[in-house]
Amino acid sequence: MTRPRFRSSIPPQRRSFQAGITDRLTSSWTSSDMTVNQSLIGKLKPMRARSRDFARNSEYGRKFFSLIQTNMVGHAGFSLKFDCRRPDGTVDKVDSARVLEAFKRWAKRGQCEVTGKLSWVQIQKLIATMTARDGEMLIQFVEGPTRGIHRFQLKLIPGHLLDEDLHRELPGGGVIRMGVEFDPDMKPVAYHIKDGGPRSDIDGPTAAQKHIRVPAREILHLFVPEELNQWRGVPWAFAGLRGARHLDQFEESALVAANAGASKMGFFFKKEMDGMPSNPADLADEASGDEQPEFLSDFEPGTFGVLPDGYDMKAFDPAYPNDVFDPFTKAVARKMATGLLTSYHSLTGDLTQVNFSSIRSGTLDDREHWKLLQGWEVGDALEPIVEAWLARALLYDTDLRQLPFTKFDKFNAPVFQGRRWDWVDPKADMAAEKEAVALKIKSRAQVIRERGGDPEQVWTEIEAEEQRLGPVAQPPPQPGQQPSAADDDDDDDEAA
């Protein structure tokens, strides 16, 4: 007799990527594979508008963009020196100093930028903040006899003037995508800038009907690419904007509720003989013919009043604010800070739940991120600007035009140094650096550079100090420290 076979209710397990399965729980999860360029079409303009609103009207947004300007650029901007070298590899200090002095003359307010309002340091700050807020910006190289001492100036163009709605196919295989003209290999050829006429600053860029075609060799299109062959830049806060919006709406609603909760109110109502409230219309008719009762409207501590006969009072006391507000806002702010690629305590200033280890770890991670962005600004913006400037300065500067243009590669040797930060634990970190130098796994020059200094400048200052004041005295030994061999010899001599 064969026994009946029962089918198991447990579905068989199959080896597969769970993230690719579409079932009842994941049916609303997107499964369309879109490139970053497809996602940008139609979405860049609202993203940019919301990012600007975040920067202007949100406390967190103002702090976020302040962190970018403070940590990427700092108060003094990127330090610059030129490392011009001879064919044998030695540093040509004379030519390096000449090129640097010429650049300093051009970097002054009124020389380096077309409006005459910005200095070189202010341009660096705007590159960081405008690119972060809008996702991109453009810098045009403008030449001419009236363009400063070196006939070369910069024109800063906000990203919204590059027409994201302009798409066109061109003869020969070229295309225009979101205002950028590409050749068949998708190399940028030109940029189509909106021209709204003399009232564009009043009517806004949407009123522009004409475009100015600017060759790519005259434009720096600055943005941090997220994917390969990306046409336009994305605002840096894109992953945190929804959380910031939700948090702002919740805080506004909580503020209104707290305001209502602080406004204590009460209502008097007349009761019928059976204890049920009467009809408000009947009360109005009765009140018009009878003498109005005297109600209590002002209260003082420790006093008790008497209600009119037949009336009762019902208090309106909303229970808000409550204990949910603080943990909820912190949870949303933490998630928002993660999307903004910064630490929670840096964004909010909330240090209530941090200790030394956690704040050190978060701070060091933040600093590595800022150094990454500093490298982007140096490589994509500052070095190309210096290269374009030097080509004109060798022709028009009163000092540099004496140098041979054929040695352009020798003079085109800028070295930028971004700002650095003080140690989180100065005593322990200094001891670690000292030990690393003693073990010869790190040089003194590397220690100086990691702190944002220029080794040559530091050593020159130390040499000048010692020439004027004498050799720097050694610090006195600390309590419990063993005396040096020299001290022992001195003691022996005195005993003799």
CSV table of C-alpha atoms in Angstrom, one decimal:
chain,number,residue,atom,x,y,z
A,1,MET,CA,0.0,0.0,0.0
A,2,THR,CA,1.5,3.3,-1.0
A,3,ARG,CA,1.5,6.1,1.4
A,4,PRO,CA,0.1,9.5,0.3
A,5,ARG,CA,2.7,12.1,-0.6
A,6,PHE,CA,2.1,15.6,0.8
A,7,ARG,CA,3.5,18.7,-0.9
A,8,SER,CA,5.4,21.0,1.4
A,9,SER,CA,3.9,24.5,1.9
A,10,ILE,CA,7.4,26.0,2.1
A,11,PRO,CA,8.6,27.3,-1.3
A,12,PRO,CA,11.9,25.9,-2.5
A,13,GLN,CA,14.9,28.1,-1.9
A,14,ARG,CA,16.7,29.2,-5.1
A,15,ARG,CA,20.1,30.8,-5.3
A,16,SER,CA,19.5,34.4,-6.5
A,17,PHE,CA,20.1,38.0,-5.8
A,18,GLN,CA,17.3,39.0,-3.4
A,19,ALA,CA,17.6,42.6,-4.5
A,20,GLY,CA,16.5,41.7,-8.0
A,21,ILE,CA,13.3,39.8,-7.1
A,22,THR,CA,10.0,41.5,-7.6
A,23,ASP,CA,7.3,40.2,-5.3
A,24,ARG,CA,4.5,41.5,-3.2
A,25,LEU,CA,6.8,43.4,-0.9
A,26,THR,CA,9.0,44.9,-3.6
A,27,SER,CA,6.4,45.7,-6.3
A,28,SER,CA,6.6,49.4,-5.6
A,29,TRP,CA,10.4,49.4,-5.7
A,30,THR,CA,11.7,50.8,-9.0
A,31,SER,CA,13.2,48.3,-11.4
A,32,SER,CA,13.8,50.6,-14.4
A,33,ASP,CA,17.5,51.0,-15.2
A,34,MET,CA,18.1,54.7,-16.0
A,35,THR,CA,21.4,56.5,-16.6
A,36,VAL,CA,22.3,59.6,-14.7
A,37,ASN,CA,21.6,61.7,-17.8
A,38,GLN,CA,18.1,60.2,-18.2
A,39,SER,CA,17.5,61.0,-14.6
A,40,LEU,CA,18.7,64.6,-15.0
A,41,ILE,CA,16.4,65.4,-17.9
A,42,GLY,CA,13.4,67.3,-16.5
A,43,LYS,CA,14.7,66.9,-12.9
A,44,LEU,CA,17.8,69.2,-12.8
A,45,LYS,CA,15.8,72.4,-12.7
A,46,PRO,CA,13.6,71.5,-9.7
A,47,MET,CA,16.5,69.9,-7.9
A,48,ARG,CA,18.5,73.1,-8.4
A,49,ALA,CA,15.6,75.3,-7.2
A,50,ARG,CA,15.1,73.1,-4.1
A,51,SER,CA,18.8,73.1,-3.3
A,52,ARG,CA,18.8,76.9,-3.5
A,53,ASP,CA,15.8,77.1,-1.2
A,54,PHE,CA,17.6,74.7,1.2
A,55,ALA,CA,20.6,77.1,1.2
A,56,ARG,CA,18.5,80.2,1.7
A,57,ASN,CA,15.7,79.2,4.0
A,58,SER,CA,17.0,76.2,6.0
A,59,GLU,CA,19.2,76.5,9.1
A,60,TYR,CA,20.7,73.2,8.2
A,61,GLY,CA,21.3,74.3,4.6
A,62,ARG,CA,23.0,77.4,5.7
A,63,LYS,CA,25.3,75.4,8.0
A,64,PHE,CA,26.0,72.8,5.3
A,65,PHE,CA,27.2,75.3,2.8
A,66,SER,CA,29.1,77.2,5.4
A,67,LEU,CA,30.9,73.9,6.2
A,68,ILE,CA,31.8,73.5,2.6
A,69,GLN,CA,33.3,77.0,2.3
A,70,THR,CA,35.1,76.9,5.6
A,71,ASN,CA,36.6,73.4,5.2
A,72,MET,CA,37.3,73.3,1.4
A,73,VAL,CA,38.8,76.8,1.1
A,74,GLY,CA,39.2,78.4,4.5
A,75,HIS,CA,39.6,82.1,5.3
A,76,ALA,CA,42.9,82.5,3.3
A,77,GLY,CA,42.1,80.2,0.4
A,78,PHE,CA,44.5,77.7,-1.1
A,79,SER,CA,48.1,78.5,-0.7
A,80,LEU,CA,50.2,78.6,-3.9
A,81,LYS,CA,53.8,78.3,-4.8
A,82,PHE,CA,55.6,77.5,-8.0
A,83,ASP,CA,58.1,74.6,-8.2
A,84,CYS,CA,60.1,75.6,-11.4
A,85,ARG,CA,62.9,73.1,-12.0
A,86,ARG,CA,66.0,73.1,-14.1
A,87,PRO,CA,66.7,70.3,-16.6
A,88,ASP,CA,68.9,68.6,-13.9
A,89,GLY,CA,65.9,68.5,-11.5
A,90,THR,CA,67.0,71.2,-9.1
A,91,VAL,CA,64.6,73.9,-8.0
A,92,ASP,CA,65.0,77.3,-9.7
A,93,LYS,CA,64.1,79.5,-6.8
A,94,VAL,CA,64.5,82.8,-8.7
A,95,ASP,CA,62.1,81.9,-11.5
A,96,SER,CA,59.7,80.3,-9.0
A,97,ALA,CA,59.6,83.5,-7.1
A,98,ARG,CA,59.2,85.7,-10.2
A,99,VAL,CA,56.2,83.6,-11.5
A,100,LEU,CA,54.6,83.7,-8.0
A,101,GLU,CA,54.9,87.5,-7.7
A,102,ALA,CA,53.4,88.0,-11.1
A,103,PHE,CA,50.4,85.8,-10.1
A,104,LYS,CA,50.0,87.8,-6.9
A,105,ARG,CA,49.7,91.0,-9.0
A,106,TRP,CA,47.0,89.4,-11.2
A,107,ALA,CA,45.1,87.8,-8.2
A,108,LYS,CA,44.2,91.2,-6.7
A,109,ARG,CA,40.6,92.5,-6.7
A,110,GLY,CA,39.9,94.3,-9.9
A,111,GLN,CA,42.4,92.3,-12.0
A,112,CYS,CA,41.4,88.7,-12.1
A,113,GLU,CA,37.6,88.9,-12.6
A,114,VAL,CA,35.5,90.9,-15.1
A,115,THR,CA,33.2,92.7,-12.6
A,116,GLY,CA,36.2,94.0,-10.6
A,117,LYS,CA,34.4,92.9,-7.3
A,118,LEU,CA,36.1,89.6,-6.6
A,119,SER,CA,39.6,88.7,-5.5
A,120,TRP,CA,41.3,85.3,-6.1
A,121,VAL,CA,40.3,84.0,-2.7
A,122,GLN,CA,36.7,85.0,-3.2
A,123,ILE,CA,36.6,83.2,-6.5
A,124,GLN,CA,37.9,80.1,-4.8
A,125,LYS,CA,35.1,80.3,-2.2
A,126,LEU,CA,32.4,80.9,-4.9
A,127,ILE,CA,33.6,77.9,-6.9
A,128,ALA,CA,33.1,75.7,-3.8
A,129,THR,CA,29.7,77.1,-2.7
A,130,MET,CA,28.1,77.6,-6.2
A,131,THR,CA,29.1,74.2,-7.4
A,132,ALA,CA,27.8,72.6,-4.2
A,133,ARG,CA,24.5,74.5,-4.3
A,134,ASP,CA,23.7,74.3,-8.0
A,135,GLY,CA,25.7,71.2,-8.8
A,136,GLU,CA,27.8,73.0,-11.4
A,137,MET,CA,29.1,76.4,-12.5
A,138,LEU,CA,31.0,77.7,-15.5
A,139,ILE,CA,34.1,79.9,-15.7
A,140,GLN,CA,34.8,81.7,-19.0
A,141,PHE,CA,38.2,82.9,-20.0
A,142,VAL,CA,37.9,86.5,-21.3
A,143,GLU,CA,40.8,88.2,-23.1
A,144,GLY,CA,41.3,91.7,-24.5
A,145,PRO,CA,43.3,94.9,-24.0
A,146,THR,CA,40.9,96.1,-21.3
A,147,ARG,CA,41.0,92.9,-19.3
A,148,GLY,CA,43.5,93.8,-16.6
A,149,ILE,CA,47.2,94.0,-16.5
A,150,HIS,CA,47.7,90.6,-18.2
A,151,ARG,CA,44.7,91.0,-20.6
A,152,PHE,CA,43.1,88.0,-19.1
A,153,GLN,CA,40.2,87.8,-16.7
A,154,LEU,CA,37.6,85.3,-15.4
A,155,LYS,CA,33.8,85.4,-15.8
A,156,LEU,CA,31.8,83.3,-13.4
A,157,ILE,CA,28.6,81.9,-14.9
A,158,PRO,CA,25.9,80.2,-12.7
A,159,GLY,CA,24.7,76.8,-13.9
A,160,HIS,CA,21.1,77.9,-14.6
A,161,LEU,CA,22.3,79.9,-17.6
A,162,LEU,CA,23.4,76.7,-19.4
A,163,ASP,CA,20.1,75.8,-21.1
A,164,GLU,CA,19.2,72.3,-19.8
A,165,ASP,CA,16.2,72.2,-22.1
A,166,LEU,CA,18.3,72.5,-25.3
A,167,HIS,CA,18.6,69.2,-27.2
A,168,ARG,CA,19.6,68.9,-30.8
A,169,GLU,CA,21.1,66.5,-33.4
A,170,LEU,CA,23.9,68.1,-35.5
A,171,PRO,CA,25.3,67.2,-38.9
A,172,GLY,CA,28.4,65.0,-38.7
A,173,GLY,CA,27.2,63.0,-35.7
A,174,GLY,CA,27.5,65.8,-33.1
A,175,VAL,CA,24.7,66.5,-30.6
A,176,ILE,CA,23.6,69.1,-28.1
A,177,ARG,CA,22.5,67.6,-24.8
A,178,MET,CA,21.2,69.9,-22.1
A,179,GLY,CA,23.0,72.9,-23.5
A,180,VAL,CA,26.3,71.2,-24.0
A,181,GLU,CA,27.5,70.5,-27.6
A,182,PHE,CA,29.4,67.2,-28.0
A,183,ASP,CA,31.3,65.7,-30.9
A,184,PRO,CA,30.7,62.0,-32.0
A,185,ASP,CA,33.1,60.9,-29.2
A,186,MET,CA,31.0,62.8,-26.6
A,187,LYS,CA,33.8,65.3,-26.1
A,188,PRO,CA,32.5,68.8,-25.2
A,189,VAL,CA,32.9,71.2,-28.1
A,190,ALA,CA,30.9,74.2,-27.1
A,191,TYR,CA,28.4,75.5,-24.5
A,192,HIS,CA,25.2,77.3,-25.3
A,193,ILE,CA,24.6,80.0,-22.7
A,194,LYS,CA,21.2,81.7,-22.4
A,195,ASP,CA,21.1,85.3,-23.5
A,196,GLY,CA,18.1,87.0,-22.0
A,197,GLY,CA,19.0,90.5,-23.1
A,198,PRO,CA,19.5,93.5,-20.8
A,199,ARG,CA,16.6,92.5,-18.5
A,200,SER,CA,17.7,89.0,-17.9
A,201,ASP,CA,18.7,89.9,-14.3
A,202,ILE,CA,15.1,91.1,-13.7
A,203,ASP,CA,13.0,88.7,-15.8
A,204,GLY,CA,15.1,85.7,-15.0
A,205,PRO,CA,16.8,83.1,-17.2
A,206,THR,CA,13.5,81.5,-18.3
A,207,ALA,CA,12.7,84.5,-20.5
A,208,ALA,CA,15.8,83.9,-22.6
A,209,GLN,CA,15.1,83.0,-26.2
A,210,LYS,CA,18.6,83.3,-27.6
A,211,HIS,CA,21.8,81.4,-26.9
A,212,ILE,CA,25.5,82.4,-27.1
A,213,ARG,CA,27.7,79.6,-28.3
A,214,VAL,CA,31.0,79.6,-26.4
A,215,PRO,CA,33.8,77.3,-27.5
A,216,ALA,CA,34.8,74.7,-25.0
A,217,ARG,CA,38.4,75.9,-25.0
A,218,GLU,CA,37.2,79.1,-23.3
A,219,ILE,CA,35.0,77.4,-20.7
A,220,LEU,CA,35.6,75.4,-17.5
A,221,HIS,CA,32.5,73.4,-16.8
A,222,LEU,CA,32.9,72.6,-13.1
A,223,PHE,CA,31.0,69.7,-11.5
A,224,VAL,CA,31.7,66.5,-9.6
A,225,PRO,CA,30.7,63.6,-11.9
A,226,GLU,CA,28.7,60.8,-10.4
A,227,GLU,CA,28.8,58.6,-13.5
A,228,LEU,CA,30.7,58.2,-16.8
A,229,ASN,CA,29.9,60.7,-19.6
A,230,GLN,CA,27.6,62.8,-17.3
A,231,TRP,CA,26.3,65.9,-19.1
A,232,ARG,CA,25.5,68.1,-16.1
A,233,GLY,CA,26.3,68.4,-12.5
A,234,VAL,CA,24.0,67.4,-9.6
A,235,PRO,CA,23.5,69.6,-6.4
A,236,TRP,CA,25.6,68.0,-3.7
A,237,ALA,CA,22.7,68.0,-1.2
A,238,PHE,CA,20.4,65.9,-3.5
A,239,ALA,CA,20.3,62.9,-1.2
A,240,GLY,CA,19.4,65.0,1.8
A,241,LEU,CA,16.9,67.4,0.4
A,242,ARG,CA,13.8,65.3,1.0
A,243,GLY,CA,14.8,64.7,4.6
A,244,ALA,CA,15.5,68.4,5.1
A,245,ARG,CA,12.1,69.2,3.7
A,246,HIS,CA,10.2,66.7,5.9
A,247,LEU,CA,12.1,67.9,9.0
A,248,ASP,CA,11.3,71.6,8.2
A,249,GLN,CA,7.6,70.8,7.8
A,250,PHE,CA,7.6,68.8,11.0
A,251,GLU,CA,9.3,71.5,12.9
A,252,GLU,CA,6.9,74.1,11.6
A,253,SER,CA,3.9,72.0,12.5
A,254,ALA,CA,5.4,71.3,16.0
A,255,LEU,CA,6.0,75.0,16.5
A,256,VAL,CA,2.4,75.9,15.6
A,257,ALA,CA,1.2,73.1,18.0
A,258,ALA,CA,3.5,74.3,20.7
A,259,ASN,CA,2.2,77.8,20.3
A,260,ALA,CA,-1.3,76.5,20.6
A,261,GLY,CA,-0.3,74.4,23.6
A,262,ALA,CA,1.0,77.5,25.3
A,263,SER,CA,-2.3,79.3,24.7
A,264,LYS,CA,-4.5,77.9,27.4
A,265,MET,CA,-8.2,78.5,26.7
A,266,GLY,CA,-11.6,77.6,28.2
A,267,PHE,CA,-15.2,77.6,27.0
A,268,PHE,CA,-18.3,78.4,29.1
A,269,PHE,CA,-21.5,76.6,28.2
A,270,LYS,CA,-25.0,76.6,29.7
A,271,LYS,CA,-26.5,73.3,30.8
A,272,GLU,CA,-30.1,72.2,30.6
A,273,MET,CA,-31.8,70.8,33.7
A,274,ASP,CA,-31.0,67.3,32.7
A,275,GLY,CA,-27.3,68.2,32.4
A,276,MET,CA,-27.1,68.1,28.6
A,277,PRO,CA,-25.7,71.2,26.8
A,278,SER,CA,-28.4,73.3,25.2
A,279,ASN,CA,-28.6,74.3,21.5
A,280,PRO,CA,-26.3,77.3,20.7
A,281,ALA,CA,-29.1,78.9,18.7
A,282,ASP,CA,-31.5,78.7,21.7
A,283,LEU,CA,-28.7,80.2,23.9
A,284,ALA,CA,-28.4,83.2,21.5
A,285,ASP,CA,-32.2,83.8,21.6
A,286,GLU,CA,-32.2,83.6,25.4
A,287,ALA,CA,-29.2,85.9,25.8
A,288,SER,CA,-30.8,88.5,23.6
A,289,GLY,CA,-33.8,88.9,26.0
A,290,ASP,CA,-32.2,88.2,29.3
A,291,GLU,CA,-29.5,89.9,31.3
A,292,GLN,CA,-26.0,88.6,30.3
A,293,PRO,CA,-24.3,86.7,33.1
A,294,GLU,CA,-20.9,87.8,34.3
A,295,PHE,CA,-18.2,85.3,33.2
A,296,LEU,CA,-14.7,84.9,34.6
A,297,SER,CA,-12.1,85.8,31.9
A,298,ASP,CA,-9.0,86.7,34.0
A,299,PHE,CA,-7.3,84.4,36.4
A,300,GLU,CA,-4.9,85.0,39.2
A,301,PRO,CA,-2.9,82.4,41.1
A,302,GLY,CA,-4.5,81.1,44.3
A,303,THR,CA,-8.0,82.5,43.6
A,304,PHE,CA,-11.3,80.7,43.1
A,305,GLY,CA,-14.3,82.1,41.4
A,306,VAL,CA,-17.9,81.2,41.1
A,307,LEU,CA,-19.5,80.4,37.8
A,308,PRO,CA,-22.9,81.8,36.9
A,309,ASP,CA,-25.8,79.6,37.8
A,310,GLY,CA,-26.5,77.0,35.1
A,311,TYR,CA,-23.1,77.3,33.4
A,312,ASP,CA,-20.1,75.0,33.2
A,313,MET,CA,-16.6,75.4,31.8
A,314,LYS,CA,-14.5,73.1,29.6
A,315,ALA,CA,-10.8,73.7,29.3
A,316,PHE,CA,-8.8,73.5,26.0
A,317,ASP,CA,-5.4,72.2,26.9
A,318,PRO,CA,-3.5,70.5,24.0
A,319,ALA,CA,-0.8,68.3,25.3
A,320,TYR,CA,2.1,69.7,23.3
A,321,PRO,CA,5.1,69.8,23.1
A,322,ASN,CA,5.6,66.2,24.0
A,323,ASP,CA,8.6,63.8,24.4
A,324,VAL,CA,8.5,62.6,20.8
A,325,PHE,CA,9.8,65.8,19.2
A,326,ASP,CA,13.5,65.6,20.2
A,327,PRO,CA,14.2,62.0,19.3
A,328,PHE,CA,12.3,62.2,16.1
A,329,THR,CA,14.1,65.4,14.9
A,330,LYS,CA,17.5,63.9,15.8
A,331,ALA,CA,16.7,60.7,13.9
A,332,VAL,CA,15.8,62.7,10.8
A,333,ALA,CA,18.7,65.0,11.2
A,334,ARG,CA,21.1,62.0,11.4
A,335,LYS,CA,19.7,60.5,8.2
A,336,MET,CA,19.9,63.9,6.5
A,337,ALA,CA,23.5,64.4,7.6
A,338,THR,CA,24.4,61.0,6.1
A,339,GLY,CA,22.9,62.1,2.8
A,340,LEU,CA,24.9,65.3,2.9
A,341,LEU,CA,28.1,63.3,3.5
A,342,THR,CA,28.9,65.1,6.8
A,343,SER,CA,28.8,64.1,10.4
A,344,TYR,CA,25.7,64.8,12.5
A,345,HIS,CA,27.5,66.8,15.2
A,346,SER,CA,29.1,69.1,12.5
A,347,LEU,CA,25.8,69.8,10.8
A,348,THR,CA,23.7,70.3,13.9
A,349,GLY,CA,26.2,71.3,16.6
A,350,ASP,CA,24.6,68.8,18.9
A,351,LEU,CA,27.3,67.3,21.1
A,352,THR,CA,25.0,65.9,23.8
A,353,GLN,CA,25.6,62.2,22.9
A,354,VAL,CA,29.2,62.2,21.7
A,355,ASN,CA,32.3,61.2,23.5
A,356,PHE,CA,36.0,61.8,22.6
A,357,SER,CA,36.3,58.6,20.5
A,358,SER,CA,33.1,59.1,18.5
A,359,ILE,CA,33.7,62.8,17.8
A,360,ARG,CA,37.3,62.0,16.8
A,361,SER,CA,36.3,59.3,14.4
A,362,GLY,CA,33.6,61.5,12.8
A,363,THR,CA,35.9,64.5,12.6
A,364,LEU,CA,38.7,62.5,10.9
A,365,ASP,CA,36.2,61.1,8.4
A,366,ASP,CA,34.9,64.6,7.6
A,367,ARG,CA,38.4,65.8,7.0
A,368,GLU,CA,39.2,63.1,4.5
A,369,HIS,CA,36.0,64.0,2.6
A,370,TRP,CA,37.0,67.7,2.6
A,371,LYS,CA,40.5,66.8,1.3
A,372,LEU,CA,38.9,64.8,-1.4
A,373,LEU,CA,36.8,67.9,-2.5
A,374,GLN,CA,39.9,70.1,-2.2
A,375,GLY,CA,41.7,67.8,-4.7
A,376,TRP,CA,38.8,68.2,-7.0
A,377,GLU,CA,38.8,72.0,-6.9
A,378,VAL,CA,42.6,72.1,-7.4
A,379,GLY,CA,42.6,69.7,-10.3
A,380,ASP,CA,39.5,70.8,-12.1
A,381,ALA,CA,39.5,74.5,-11.5
A,382,LEU,CA,42.6,76.1,-10.0
A,383,GLU,CA,45.3,74.4,-12.0
A,384,PRO,CA,43.6,75.0,-15.4
A,385,ILE,CA,43.1,78.7,-14.5
A,386,VAL,CA,46.7,79.1,-13.6
A,387,GLU,CA,47.8,77.4,-16.9
A,388,ALA,CA,45.5,79.7,-18.9
A,389,TRP,CA,46.8,82.8,-17.0
A,390,LEU,CA,50.4,81.9,-17.4
A,391,ALA,CA,50.1,81.7,-21.2
A,392,ARG,CA,49.0,85.4,-21.2
A,393,ALA,CA,51.3,86.5,-18.4
A,394,LEU,CA,54.4,85.4,-20.3
A,395,LEU,CA,53.4,87.7,-23.1
A,396,TYR,CA,52.1,90.7,-21.2
A,397,ASP,CA,53.6,90.9,-17.7
A,398,THR,CA,56.4,93.4,-17.4
A,399,ASP,CA,58.7,90.9,-15.7
A,400,LEU,CA,57.6,87.5,-17.0
A,401,ARG,CA,57.8,88.5,-20.7
A,402,GLN,CA,61.6,88.5,-20.3
A,403,LEU,CA,61.4,84.7,-19.8
A,404,PRO,CA,61.4,82.4,-22.8
A,405,PHE,CA,57.9,81.2,-23.8
A,406,THR,CA,59.5,78.0,-25.0
A,407,LYS,CA,60.0,77.0,-21.4
A,408,PHE,CA,56.3,77.2,-20.6
A,409,ASP,CA,56.3,73.7,-19.1
A,410,LYS,CA,59.0,74.7,-16.7
A,411,PHE,CA,57.1,77.7,-15.4
A,412,ASN,CA,53.7,75.9,-15.4
A,413,ALA,CA,54.4,74.2,-12.1
A,414,PRO,CA,51.9,75.4,-9.5
A,415,VAL,CA,51.6,73.6,-6.2
A,416,PHE,CA,48.4,74.2,-4.2
A,417,GLN,CA,48.0,73.4,-0.6
A,418,GLY,CA,44.5,73.3,0.9
A,419,ARG,CA,43.7,74.3,4.5
A,420,ARG,CA,44.4,71.8,7.2
A,421,TRP,CA,43.1,71.5,10.8
A,422,ASP,CA,44.5,71.3,14.3
A,423,TRP,CA,44.9,67.9,15.9
A,424,VAL,CA,42.0,66.5,17.8
A,425,ASP,CA,44.3,65.4,20.6
A,426,PRO,CA,47.4,67.7,20.2
A,427,LYS,CA,49.6,66.1,22.8
A,428,ALA,CA,49.1,62.5,21.7
A,429,ASP,CA,49.1,63.4,18.0
A,430,MET,CA,52.3,65.4,18.3
A,431,ALA,CA,54.0,62.5,20.2
A,432,ALA,CA,52.9,60.1,17.4
A,433,GLU,CA,54.4,62.4,14.7
A,434,LYS,CA,57.6,62.8,16.6
A,435,GLU,CA,58.0,59.0,16.9
A,436,ALA,CA,57.2,58.6,13.2
A,437,VAL,CA,59.9,61.1,12.2
A,438,ALA,CA,62.4,59.3,14.6
A,439,LEU,CA,61.5,55.9,12.9
A,440,LYS,CA,62.1,57.6,9.5
A,441,ILE,CA,58.6,56.5,8.3
A,442,LYS,CA,57.6,60.1,7.9
A,443,SER,CA,59.6,63.3,7.1
A,444,ARG,CA,59.4,66.6,8.8
A,445,ALA,CA,58.3,68.1,5.5
A,446,GLN,CA,55.4,65.7,5.3
A,447,VAL,CA,54.3,66.7,8.9
A,448,ILE,CA,54.4,70.3,7.9
A,449,ARG,CA,52.4,69.8,4.8
A,450,GLU,CA,49.8,67.7,6.6
A,451,ARG,CA,49.2,70.7,8.9
A,452,GLY,CA,48.7,73.0,5.9
A,453,GLY,CA,52.2,74.7,5.9
A,454,ASP,CA,54.9,75.1,3.3
A,455,PRO,CA,58.1,73.3,4.5
A,456,GLU,CA,60.4,75.8,2.6
A,457,GLN,CA,58.6,78.7,4.2
A,458,VAL,CA,58.7,77.2,7.7
A,459,TRP,CA,62.4,76.4,7.5
A,460,THR,CA,63.2,79.8,6.1
A,461,GLU,CA,61.4,81.4,9.0
A,462,ILE,CA,63.2,79.2,11.5
A,463,GLU,CA,66.5,80.0,10.0
A,464,ALA,CA,65.8,83.7,10.1
A,465,GLU,CA,64.7,83.4,13.8
A,466,GLU,CA,67.9,81.6,14.7
A,467,GLN,CA,70.0,84.1,13.0
A,468,ARG,CA,68.4,86.9,14.9
A,469,LEU,CA,67.7,85.3,18.3
A,470,GLY,CA,70.3,82.4,18.3
A,471,PRO,CA,69.6,78.7,18.3
A,472,VAL,CA,66.3,77.8,19.9
A,473,ALA,CA,66.8,76.5,23.4
A,474,GLN,CA,65.8,73.0,24.3
A,475,PRO,CA,62.7,72.8,26.5
A,476,PRO,CA,63.4,72.0,30.2
A,477,PRO,CA,63.0,68.4,31.2
A,478,GLN,CA,59.6,67.4,32.6
A,479,PRO,CA,59.2,66.0,36.1
A,480,GLY,CA,60.3,62.4,36.2
A,481,GLN,CA,62.3,62.7,33.0
A,482,GLN,CA,65.8,61.2,32.9
A,483,PRO,CA,68.5,63.8,32.4
A,484,SER,CA,70.5,63.6,29.1
A,485,ALA,CA,74.1,62.5,28.9
A,486,ALA,CA,75.2,66.1,28.5
A,487,ASP,CA,73.6,66.9,31.8
A,488,ASP,CA,75.4,64.0,33.5
A,489,ASP,CA,78.8,65.2,32.1
A,490,ASP,CA,78.1,68.7,33.5
A,491,ASP,CA,77.3,67.3,36.9
A,492,ASP,CA,80.5,65.3,36.9
A,493,ASP,CA,82.5,68.3,36.0
A,494,GLU,CA,81.0,70.3,38.9
A,495,ALA,CA,81.6,67.5,41.4
A,496,ALA,CA,85.3,67.4,40.3
